[in-house]
PDB file of C-alpha atoms in Angstrom:
ATOM      1  CA  UNK A   1     -48.629   4.886-195.301  1.00  0.00           C
ATOM      2  CA  UNK A   2     -51.501   7.109-195.163  1.00  0.00           C
ATOM      3  CA  UNK A   3     -53.557   7.727-191.887  1.00  0.00           C
ATOM      4  CA  UNK A   4     -56.702   6.031-191.046  1.00  0.00           C
ATOM      5  CA  UNK A   5     -59.625   8.481-191.026  1.00  0.00           C
ATOM      6  CA  UNK A   6     -60.628   6.627-188.050  1.00  0.00           C
ATOM      7  CA  UNK A   7     -57.315   7.262-186.285  1.00  0.00           C
ATOM      8  CA  UNK A   8     -57.501  11.337-187.148  1.00  0.00           C
ATOM      9  CA  UNK A   9     -60.771  11.279-185.230  1.00  0.00           C
ATOM     10  CA  UNK A  10     -59.396   9.391-182.209  1.00  0.00           C
ATOM     11  CA  UNK A  11     -56.779  11.512-182.533  1.00  0.00           C
ATOM     12  CA  UNK A  12     -58.480  15.264-182.265  1.00  0.00           C
ATOM     13  CA  UNK A  13     -60.835  13.925-179.952  1.00  0.00           C
ATOM     14  CA  UNK A  14     -57.697  13.092-177.457  1.00  0.00           C
ATOM     15  CA  UNK A  15     -56.038  16.456-177.897  1.00  0.00           C
ATOM     16  CA  UNK A  16     -59.451  18.086-177.673  1.00  0.00           C
ATOM     17  CA  UNK A  17     -59.922  16.413-174.028  1.00  0.00           C
ATOM     18  CA  UNK A  18     -56.430  17.292-173.354  1.00  0.00           C
ATOM     19  CA  UNK A  19     -57.079  20.866-173.937  1.00  0.00           C
ATOM     20  CA  UNK A  20     -60.396  21.226-171.673  1.00  0.00           C
ATOM     21  CA  UNK A  21     -58.358  19.440-168.773  1.00  0.00           C
ATOM     22  CA  UNK A  22     -55.379  22.720-169.091  1.00  0.00           C
ATOM     23  CA  UNK A  23     -58.353  24.999-169.233  1.00  0.00           C
ATOM     24  CA  UNK A  24     -60.049  23.602-166.561  1.00  0.00           C
ATOM     25  CA  UNK A  25     -56.791  23.391-163.995  1.00  0.00           C
ATOM     26  CA  UNK A  26     -55.948  26.924-165.273  1.00  0.00           C
ATOM     27  CA  UNK A  27     -59.206  27.984-164.700  1.00  0.00           C
ATOM     28  CA  UNK A  28     -58.710  26.716-161.146  1.00  0.00           C
ATOM     29  CA  UNK A  29     -55.639  27.688-160.559  1.00  0.00           C
ATOM     30  CA  UNK A  30     -56.908  31.289-161.629  1.00  0.00           C
ATOM     31  CA  UNK A  31     -59.825  31.118-159.158  1.00  0.00           C
ATOM     32  CA  UNK A  32     -57.631  30.747-156.210  1.00  0.00           C
ATOM     33  CA  UNK A  33     -55.476  32.764-157.026  1.00  0.00           C
ATOM     34  CA  UNK A  34     -58.145  35.749-157.463  1.00  0.00           C
ATOM     35  CA  UNK A  35     -59.650  34.724-154.238  1.00  0.00           C
ATOM     36  CA  UNK A  36     -56.378  34.750-152.685  1.00  0.00           C
ATOM     37  CA  UNK A  37     -56.140  38.663-153.438  1.00  0.00           C
ATOM     38  CA  UNK A  38     -59.952  39.471-153.066  1.00  0.00           C
ATOM     39  CA  UNK A  39     -60.506  37.814-149.372  1.00  0.00           C
ATOM     40  CA  UNK A  40     -60.031  39.586-146.206  1.00  0.00           C
ATOM     41  CA  UNK A  41     -57.911  38.781-144.132  1.00  0.00           C
ATOM     42  CA  UNK A  42     -60.083  36.497-141.461  1.00  0.00           C
ATOM     43  CA  UNK A  43     -61.023  33.894-144.545  1.00  0.00           C
ATOM     44  CA  UNK A  44     -57.708  34.063-145.874  1.00  0.00           C
ATOM     45  CA  UNK A  45     -55.927  33.179-142.420  1.00  0.00           C
ATOM     46  CA  UNK A  46     -58.864  30.255-141.689  1.00  0.00           C
ATOM     47  CA  UNK A  47     -58.267  29.207-145.214  1.00  0.00           C
ATOM     48  CA  UNK A  48     -54.485  28.605-144.850  1.00  0.00           C
ATOM     49  CA  UNK A  49     -55.154  26.720-141.440  1.00  0.00           C
ATOM     50  CA  UNK A  50     -57.688  24.658-143.088  1.00  0.00           C
ATOM     51  CA  UNK A  51     -55.294  23.557-145.385  1.00  0.00           C
ATOM     52  CA  UNK A  52     -53.051  22.913-142.675  1.00  0.00           C
ATOM     53  CA  UNK A  53     -55.653  20.638-141.298  1.00  0.00           C
ATOM     54  CA  UNK A  54     -56.384  18.892-143.866  1.00  0.00           C
ATOM     55  CA  UNK A  55     -52.505  18.357-144.481  1.00  0.00           C
ATOM     56  CA  UNK A  56     -52.087  20.302-147.638  1.00  0.00           C
ATOM     57  CA  UNK A  57     -49.565  21.880-146.974  1.00  0.00           C
ATOM     58  CA  UNK A  58     -48.043  23.105-150.656  1.00  0.00           C
ATOM     59  CA  UNK A  59     -51.656  25.216-150.501  1.00  0.00           C
ATOM     60  CA  UNK A  60     -51.220  26.899-146.648  1.00  0.00           C
ATOM     61  CA  UNK A  61     -48.089  27.631-147.735  1.00  0.00           C
ATOM     62  CA  UNK A  62     -49.399  29.421-150.418  1.00  0.00           C
ATOM     63  CA  UNK A  63     -52.168  31.140-148.064  1.00  0.00           C
ATOM     64  CA  UNK A  64     -50.140  32.191-145.741  1.00  0.00           C
ATOM     65  CA  UNK A  65     -47.679  33.600-147.624  1.00  0.00           C
ATOM     66  CA  UNK A  66     -50.431  35.552-150.024  1.00  0.00           C
ATOM     67  CA  UNK A  67     -51.824  36.538-146.433  1.00  0.00           C
ATOM     68  CA  UNK A  68     -48.618  37.734-145.400  1.00  0.00           C
ATOM     69  CA  UNK A  69     -47.935  40.366-148.346  1.00  0.00           C
ATOM     70  CA  UNK A  70     -51.633  41.573-148.106  1.00  0.00           C
ATOM     71  CA  UNK A  71     -51.358  42.173-144.959  1.00  0.00           C
ATOM     72  CA  UNK A  72     -48.264  43.101-143.706  1.00  0.00           C
ATOM     73  CA  UNK A  73     -48.880  44.142-139.818  1.00  0.00           C
ATOM     74  CA  UNK A  74     -51.330  42.713-137.594  1.00  0.00           C
ATOM     75  CA  UNK A  75     -51.524  39.406-135.235  1.00  0.00           C
ATOM     76  CA  UNK A  76     -52.881  37.992-139.274  1.00  0.00           C
ATOM     77  CA  UNK A  77     -49.901  38.239-140.388  1.00  0.00           C
ATOM     78  CA  UNK A  78     -47.759  37.721-137.313  1.00  0.00           C
ATOM     79  CA  UNK A  79     -49.412  34.152-136.344  1.00  0.00           C
ATOM     80  CA  UNK A  80     -49.489  33.526-140.273  1.00  0.00           C
ATOM     81  CA  UNK A  81     -45.593  33.527-140.125  1.00  0.00           C
ATOM     82  CA  UNK A  82     -45.483  30.961-138.178  1.00  0.00           C
ATOM     83  CA  UNK A  83     -48.291  29.184-140.114  1.00  0.00           C
ATOM     84  CA  UNK A  84     -46.417  29.244-142.956  1.00  0.00           C
ATOM     85  CA  UNK A  85     -42.944  28.190-141.373  1.00  0.00           C
ATOM     86  CA  UNK A  86     -44.469  25.119-139.971  1.00  0.00           C
ATOM     87  CA  UNK A  87     -46.173  24.269-143.450  1.00  0.00           C
ATOM     88  CA  UNK A  88     -43.022  24.890-145.871  1.00  0.00           C
ATOM     89  CA  UNK A  89     -41.398  22.552-143.231  1.00  0.00           C
ATOM     90  CA  UNK A  90     -44.406  19.524-143.885  1.00  0.00           C
ATOM     91  CA  UNK A  91     -43.394  19.907-147.450  1.00  0.00           C
ATOM     92  CA  UNK A  92     -39.974  19.180-146.465  1.00  0.00           C
ATOM     93  CA  UNK A  93     -38.965  22.596-147.437  1.00  0.00           C
ATOM     94  CA  UNK A  94     -36.678  22.794-144.708  1.00  0.00           C
ATOM     95  CA  UNK A  95     -34.291  25.709-145.827  1.00  0.00           C
ATOM     96  CA  UNK A  96     -37.563  27.865-146.576  1.00  0.00           C
ATOM     97  CA  UNK A  97     -38.670  26.972-142.983  1.00  0.00           C
ATOM     98  CA  UNK A  98     -35.521  28.024-141.068  1.00  0.00           C
ATOM     99  CA  UNK A  99     -35.164  31.509-142.983  1.00  0.00           C
ATOM    100  CA  UNK A 100     -39.351  31.846-142.225  1.00  0.00           C
ATOM    101  CA  UNK A 101     -39.114  31.007-138.150  1.00  0.00           C
ATOM    102  CA  UNK A 102     -35.721  32.934-137.545  1.00  0.00           C
ATOM    103  CA  UNK A 103     -36.983  35.624-139.682  1.00  0.00           C
ATOM    104  CA  UNK A 104     -40.018  35.757-137.288  1.00  0.00           C
ATOM    105  CA  UNK A 105     -38.061  34.570-134.495  1.00  0.00           C
ATOM    106  CA  UNK A 106     -35.744  38.193-134.637  1.00  0.00           C
ATOM    107  CA  UNK A 107     -38.845  40.450-135.656  1.00  0.00           C
ATOM    108  CA  UNK A 108     -41.362  39.169-133.020  1.00  0.00           C
ATOM    109  CA  UNK A 109     -39.351  38.375-129.771  1.00  0.00           C
ATOM    110  CA  UNK A 110     -42.101  39.097-127.450  1.00  0.00           C
ATOM    111  CA  UNK A 111     -44.767  37.117-128.964  1.00  0.00           C
ATOM    112  CA  UNK A 112     -47.422  35.080-127.341  1.00  0.00           C
ATOM    113  CA  UNK A 113     -46.124  31.902-129.040  1.00  0.00           C
ATOM    114  CA  UNK A 114     -42.237  32.732-129.073  1.00  0.00           C
ATOM    115  CA  UNK A 115     -41.532  29.438-127.579  1.00  0.00           C
ATOM    116  CA  UNK A 116     -43.454  27.862-130.497  1.00  0.00           C
ATOM    117  CA  UNK A 117     -41.108  29.475-132.531  1.00  0.00           C
ATOM    118  CA  UNK A 118     -37.910  28.823-130.918  1.00  0.00           C
ATOM    119  CA  UNK A 119     -39.807  24.716-130.945  1.00  0.00           C
ATOM    120  CA  UNK A 120     -40.067  24.693-134.400  1.00  0.00           C
ATOM    121  CA  UNK A 121     -36.453  25.823-135.026  1.00  0.00           C
ATOM    122  CA  UNK A 122     -35.400  23.126-133.127  1.00  0.00           C
ATOM    123  CA  UNK A 123     -37.160  20.517-134.888  1.00  0.00           C
ATOM    124  CA  UNK A 124     -36.812  22.240-138.589  1.00  0.00           C
ATOM    125  CA  UNK A 125     -33.046  21.587-137.722  1.00  0.00           C
ATOM    126  CA  UNK A 126     -33.407  18.189-136.001  1.00  0.00           C
ATOM    127  CA  UNK A 127     -34.967  17.141-139.603  1.00  0.00           C
ATOM    128  CA  UNK A 128     -32.290  18.884-141.956  1.00  0.00           C
ATOM    129  CA  UNK A 129     -29.872  16.252-140.318  1.00  0.00           C
ATOM    130  CA  UNK A 130     -32.275  13.506-140.537  1.00  0.00           C
ATOM    131  CA  UNK A 131     -33.560  13.984-144.231  1.00  0.00           C
ATOM    132  CA  UNK A 132     -36.212  11.699-145.891  1.00  0.00           C
ATOM    133  CA  UNK A 133     -33.445   9.466-147.457  1.00  0.00           C
ATOM    134  CA  UNK A 134     -31.202   8.869-144.269  1.00  0.00           C
ATOM    135  CA  UNK A 135     -34.800   7.545-142.389  1.00  0.00           C
ATOM    136  CA  UNK A 136     -36.495   5.569-145.570  1.00  0.00           C
ATOM    137  CA  UNK A 137     -32.689   3.363-145.909  1.00  0.00           C
ATOM    138  CA  UNK A 138     -31.668   3.601-142.661  1.00  0.00           C
ATOM    139  CA  UNK A 139     -28.380   5.730-142.768  1.00  0.00           C
ATOM    140  CA  UNK A 140     -26.753   6.080-139.787  1.00  0.00           C
ATOM    141  CA  UNK A 141     -26.701  10.189-139.674  1.00  0.00           C
ATOM    142  CA  UNK A 142     -24.173  10.047-136.962  1.00  0.00           C
ATOM    143  CA  UNK A 143     -21.851   9.692-140.084  1.00  0.00           C
ATOM    144  CA  UNK A 144     -22.112  12.270-141.399  1.00  0.00           C
ATOM    145  CA  UNK A 145     -21.541  16.073-141.224  1.00  0.00           C
ATOM    146  CA  UNK A 146     -23.103  17.783-137.782  1.00  0.00           C
ATOM    147  CA  UNK A 147     -23.620  21.265-138.224  1.00  0.00           C
ATOM    148  CA  UNK A 148     -27.281  21.159-138.005  1.00  0.00           C
ATOM    149  CA  UNK A 149     -27.442  18.479-135.333  1.00  0.00           C
ATOM    150  CA  UNK A 150     -25.601  21.052-133.194  1.00  0.00           C
ATOM    151  CA  UNK A 151     -27.825  23.798-134.430  1.00  0.00           C
ATOM    152  CA  UNK A 152     -30.674  21.550-133.394  1.00  0.00           C
ATOM    153  CA  UNK A 153     -28.891  21.089-130.111  1.00  0.00           C
ATOM    154  CA  UNK A 154     -28.730  24.441-129.880  1.00  0.00           C
ATOM    155  CA  UNK A 155     -32.258  25.261-130.289  1.00  0.00           C
ATOM    156  CA  UNK A 156     -33.695  23.227-128.005  1.00  0.00           C
ATOM    157  CA  UNK A 157     -31.291  23.892-125.409  1.00  0.00           C
ATOM    158  CA  UNK A 158     -32.506  27.571-126.357  1.00  0.00           C
ATOM    159  CA  UNK A 159     -36.112  27.044-125.822  1.00  0.00           C
ATOM    160  CA  UNK A 160     -35.459  25.431-122.704  1.00  0.00           C
ATOM    161  CA  UNK A 161     -33.106  27.772-121.233  1.00  0.00           C
ATOM    162  CA  UNK A 162     -35.739  30.811-122.303  1.00  0.00           C
ATOM    163  CA  UNK A 163     -38.831  29.158-121.449  1.00  0.00           C
ATOM    164  CA  UNK A 164     -38.756  26.125-119.223  1.00  0.00           C
ATOM    165  CA  UNK A 165     -42.154  25.978-118.184  1.00  0.00           C
ATOM    166  CA  UNK A 166     -43.205  26.049-122.010  1.00  0.00           C
ATOM    167  CA  UNK A 167     -45.576  22.661-123.471  1.00  0.00           C
ATOM    168  CA  UNK A 168     -42.881  22.126-125.547  1.00  0.00           C
ATOM    169  CA  UNK A 169     -40.338  21.759-123.245  1.00  0.00           C
ATOM    170  CA  UNK A 170     -40.834  18.107-122.355  1.00  0.00           C
ATOM    171  CA  UNK A 171     -40.264  16.678-125.803  1.00  0.00           C
ATOM    172  CA  UNK A 172     -37.132  19.559-125.833  1.00  0.00           C
ATOM    173  CA  UNK A 173     -35.821  17.670-122.837  1.00  0.00           C
ATOM    174  CA  UNK A 174     -36.613  14.720-124.792  1.00  0.00           C
ATOM    175  CA  UNK A 175     -35.106  15.118-127.960  1.00  0.00           C
ATOM    176  CA  UNK A 176     -31.872  17.083-126.466  1.00  0.00           C
ATOM    177  CA  UNK A 177     -31.004  13.782-124.975  1.00  0.00           C
ATOM    178  CA  UNK A 178     -31.271  11.732-128.189  1.00  0.00           C
ATOM    179  CA  UNK A 179     -29.750  14.749-129.516  1.00  0.00           C
ATOM    180  CA  UNK A 180     -26.496  14.290-127.247  1.00  0.00           C
ATOM    181  CA  UNK A 181     -26.382  10.822-127.707  1.00  0.00           C
ATOM    182  CA  UNK A 182     -26.116  10.988-131.645  1.00  0.00           C
ATOM    183  CA  UNK A 183     -23.649  14.169-131.145  1.00  0.00           C
ATOM    184  CA  UNK A 184     -21.621  11.524-128.999  1.00  0.00           C
ATOM    185  CA  UNK A 185     -22.100   9.314-131.106  1.00  0.00           C
ATOM    186  CA  UNK A 186     -20.448  11.309-134.084  1.00  0.00           C
ATOM    187  CA  UNK A 187     -17.718  12.057-131.652  1.00  0.00           C
ATOM    188  CA  UNK A 188     -16.671   7.946-131.391  1.00  0.00           C
ATOM    189  CA  UNK A 189     -17.268   7.721-135.012  1.00  0.00           C
ATOM    190  CA  UNK A 190     -14.596  10.374-135.732  1.00  0.00           C
ATOM    191  CA  UNK A 191     -12.024   8.892-132.707  1.00  0.00           C
ATOM    192  CA  UNK A 192     -12.472   5.001-134.406  1.00  0.00           C
ATOM    193  CA  UNK A 193     -11.023   6.588-137.938  1.00  0.00           C
ATOM    194  CA  UNK A 194      -8.157   7.876-136.098  1.00  0.00           C
ATOM    195  CA  UNK A 195      -7.388   4.533-134.437  1.00  0.00           C
ATOM    196  CA  UNK A 196      -8.294   2.657-137.548  1.00  0.00           C
ATOM    197  CA  UNK A 197      -6.152   4.488-139.409  1.00  0.00           C
ATOM    198  CA  UNK A 198      -3.142   4.717-136.510  1.00  0.00           C
ATOM    199  CA  UNK A 199      -3.380   8.528-135.965  1.00  0.00           C
ATOM    200  CA  UNK A 200      -3.650   7.317-131.873  1.00  0.00           C
ATOM    201  CA  UNK A 201      -2.894  10.926-130.515  1.00  0.00           C
ATOM    202  CA  UNK A 202      -5.975  11.648-132.155  1.00  0.00           C
ATOM    203  CA  UNK A 203      -8.133   9.121-131.332  1.00  0.00           C
ATOM    204  CA  UNK A 204      -6.975   9.248-127.628  1.00  0.00           C
ATOM    205  CA  UNK A 205      -8.115  13.052-127.555  1.00  0.00           C
ATOM    206  CA  UNK A 206     -11.550  12.594-129.603  1.00  0.00           C
ATOM    207  CA  UNK A 207     -12.380   9.734-126.892  1.00  0.00           C
ATOM    208  CA  UNK A 208     -11.064  11.682-124.354  1.00  0.00           C
ATOM    209  CA  UNK A 209     -13.312  14.601-125.220  1.00  0.00           C
ATOM    210  CA  UNK A 210     -16.260  11.847-125.394  1.00  0.00           C
ATOM    211  CA  UNK A 211     -15.571  11.022-121.626  1.00  0.00           C
ATOM    212  CA  UNK A 212     -15.363  14.398-120.758  1.00  0.00           C
ATOM    213  CA  UNK A 213     -18.123  16.368-122.464  1.00  0.00           C
ATOM    214  CA  UNK A 214     -21.051  13.062-122.779  1.00  0.00           C
ATOM    215  CA  UNK A 215     -20.346  11.755-119.298  1.00  0.00           C
ATOM    216  CA  UNK A 216     -23.914  10.425-119.220  1.00  0.00           C
ATOM    217  CA  UNK A 217     -24.537   8.365-122.387  1.00  0.00           C
ATOM    218  CA  UNK A 218     -23.604   5.062-123.381  1.00  0.00           C
ATOM    219  CA  UNK A 219     -21.022   6.166-125.867  1.00  0.00           C
ATOM    220  CA  UNK A 220     -18.526   6.635-122.051  1.00  0.00           C
ATOM    221  CA  UNK A 221     -17.396   3.023-122.184  1.00  0.00           C
ATOM    222  CA  UNK A 222     -16.331   2.899-126.376  1.00  0.00           C
ATOM    223  CA  UNK A 223     -14.548   6.023-125.327  1.00  0.00           C
ATOM    224  CA  UNK A 224     -12.499   4.740-122.564  1.00  0.00           C
ATOM    225  CA  UNK A 225     -11.925   0.896-124.611  1.00  0.00           C
ATOM    226  CA  UNK A 226     -10.437   3.574-127.683  1.00  0.00           C
ATOM    227  CA  UNK A 227      -8.215   5.306-125.191  1.00  0.00           C
ATOM    228  CA  UNK A 228      -7.152   2.423-123.807  1.00  0.00           C
ATOM    229  CA  UNK A 229      -5.661   0.944-127.142  1.00  0.00           C
ATOM    230  CA  UNK A 230      -4.408   4.496-127.904  1.00  0.00           C
ATOM    231  CA  UNK A 231      -2.268   4.764-124.900  1.00  0.00           C
ATOM    232  CA  UNK A 232      -1.167   1.374-125.469  1.00  0.00           C
ATOM    233  CA  UNK A 233      -0.106   2.237-129.222  1.00  0.00           C
ATOM    234  CA  UNK A 234       1.822   4.298-127.825  1.00  0.00           C
ATOM    235  CA  UNK A 235       3.260   2.994-125.434  1.00  0.00           C
ATOM    236  CA  UNK A 236       1.493   5.216-122.431  1.00  0.00           C
ATOM    237  CA  UNK A 237       1.180   2.032-120.053  1.00  0.00           C
ATOM    238  CA  UNK A 238       0.337   3.793-116.780  1.00  0.00           C
ATOM    239  CA  UNK A 239      -2.731   5.776-118.880  1.00  0.00           C
ATOM    240  CA  UNK A 240      -3.777   3.259-120.758  1.00  0.00           C
ATOM    241  CA  UNK A 241      -4.120   1.183-117.306  1.00  0.00           C
ATOM    242  CA  UNK A 242      -6.008   4.090-115.317  1.00  0.00           C
ATOM    243  CA  UNK A 243      -8.907   4.178-118.654  1.00  0.00           C
ATOM    244  CA  UNK A 244      -8.720  -0.064-118.307  1.00  0.00           C
ATOM    245  CA  UNK A 245      -9.555   0.567-114.508  1.00  0.00           C
ATOM    246  CA  UNK A 246     -12.083   2.705-115.046  1.00  0.00           C
ATOM    247  CA  UNK A 247     -14.120   0.948-118.128  1.00  0.00           C
ATOM    248  CA  UNK A 248     -13.487  -2.025-115.401  1.00  0.00           C
ATOM    249  CA  UNK A 249     -15.172  -0.704-113.460  1.00  0.00           C
ATOM    250  CA  UNK A 250     -18.277   1.153-115.064  1.00  0.00           C
ATOM    251  CA  UNK A 251     -18.606  -1.305-118.312  1.00  0.00           C
ATOM    252  CA  UNK A 252     -17.705  -4.683-116.544  1.00  0.00           C
ATOM    253  CA  UNK A 253     -19.275  -6.120-119.851  1.00  0.00           C
ATOM    254  CA  UNK A 254     -17.315  -4.184-122.366  1.00  0.00           C
ATOM    255  CA  UNK A 255     -16.862  -6.137-125.647  1.00  0.00           C
ATOM    256  CA  UNK A 256     -13.364  -5.097-126.028  1.00  0.00           C
ATOM    257  CA  UNK A 257     -12.557  -7.405-122.794  1.00  0.00           C
ATOM    258  CA  UNK A 258     -14.060 -10.085-124.749  1.00  0.00           C
ATOM    259  CA  UNK A 259     -11.552  -8.971-127.867  1.00  0.00           C
ATOM    260  CA  UNK A 260     -14.544  -8.191-129.820  1.00  0.00           C
ATOM    261  CA  UNK A 261     -14.040  -4.638-130.301  1.00  0.00           C
ATOM    262  CA  UNK A 262     -14.043  -2.351-132.028  1.00  0.00           C
ATOM    263  CA  UNK A 263     -15.709  -4.340-135.390  1.00  0.00           C
ATOM    264  CA  UNK A 264     -14.861  -1.868-137.950  1.00  0.00           C
ATOM    265  CA  UNK A 265     -17.650  -1.436-140.686  1.00  0.00           C
ATOM    266  CA  UNK A 266     -16.150  -2.566-144.253  1.00  0.00           C
ATOM    267  CA  UNK A 267     -16.604  -0.704-147.461  1.00  0.00           C
ATOM    268  CA  UNK A 268     -18.508  -3.484-149.431  1.00  0.00           C
ATOM    269  CA  UNK A 269     -22.258  -2.246-149.103  1.00  0.00           C
ATOM    270  CA  UNK A 270     -21.525   1.163-151.344  1.00  0.00           C
ATOM    271  CA  UNK A 271     -20.896  -1.588-154.706  1.00  0.00           C
ATOM    272  CA  UNK A 272     -24.543  -2.262-153.839  1.00  0.00           C
ATOM    273  CA  UNK A 273     -27.626  -0.358-154.520  1.00  0.00           C
ATOM    274  CA  UNK A 274     -29.609   1.152-151.756  1.00  0.00           C
ATOM    275  CA  UNK A 275     -30.884  -0.981-148.509  1.00  0.00           C
ATOM    276  CA  UNK A 276     -31.011  -0.804-145.295  1.00  0.00           C
ATOM    277  CA  UNK A 277     -27.974  -0.547-143.206  1.00  0.00           C
ATOM    278  CA  UNK A 278     -27.272  -0.468-139.371  1.00  0.00           C
TER     279      UNK A 278
END
């Protein structure tokens, strides 16, 4: 079938438009790249700050990276490393951000903003545990590997130990409370798994660990209830009675007394598309 002349013209016009847009993009990128190579350090730094303020974190990361490459020494370079880590963190490049901020902490341990560096490292690990997908669909992150959560807890603890008067300390304390609760919940999930599988010694030991290690968390009640069920299943009636007495004294309305606990999660949801689940 022959191609109509009008179609040929339209195709050529479209091709020219695509080439024009591509060339314009190359010119824009080339111009920005040239400016990153020629701007003095003060203007380069300000460009990165402006990009962060505008929420252009990718551009900010590119700018601060180039500044550090061109001017590896001095106050601008030092602060740019913190800014780079922040821009990477806001761009969801948490592994890069973690490497950047760790390198800064090792290189400049007495920097005037070192407290913020520890705080930012805690935030990075906090979000590595609760990633974008988990937040979007409401996944229970305490059912996942807790390595990043534990590291975040250590980061914020280090912040409070070294800089208790820091402006970031109050938020760090609140995050520690949340993290401690999450860590206790993760241990309870493991204990419940053992209980369900009939591994009563392991279940009792995990539950006892929660009671002893996280005494100010709401999970202590569940820990005591697991100890009661586990000890009874093992024929350890005295230990079961002791745990039950403490449970009644401190958590008299615990669901286990009404026979409504534990309620195990079934696996039927694995057959469905991604949904929010609690």
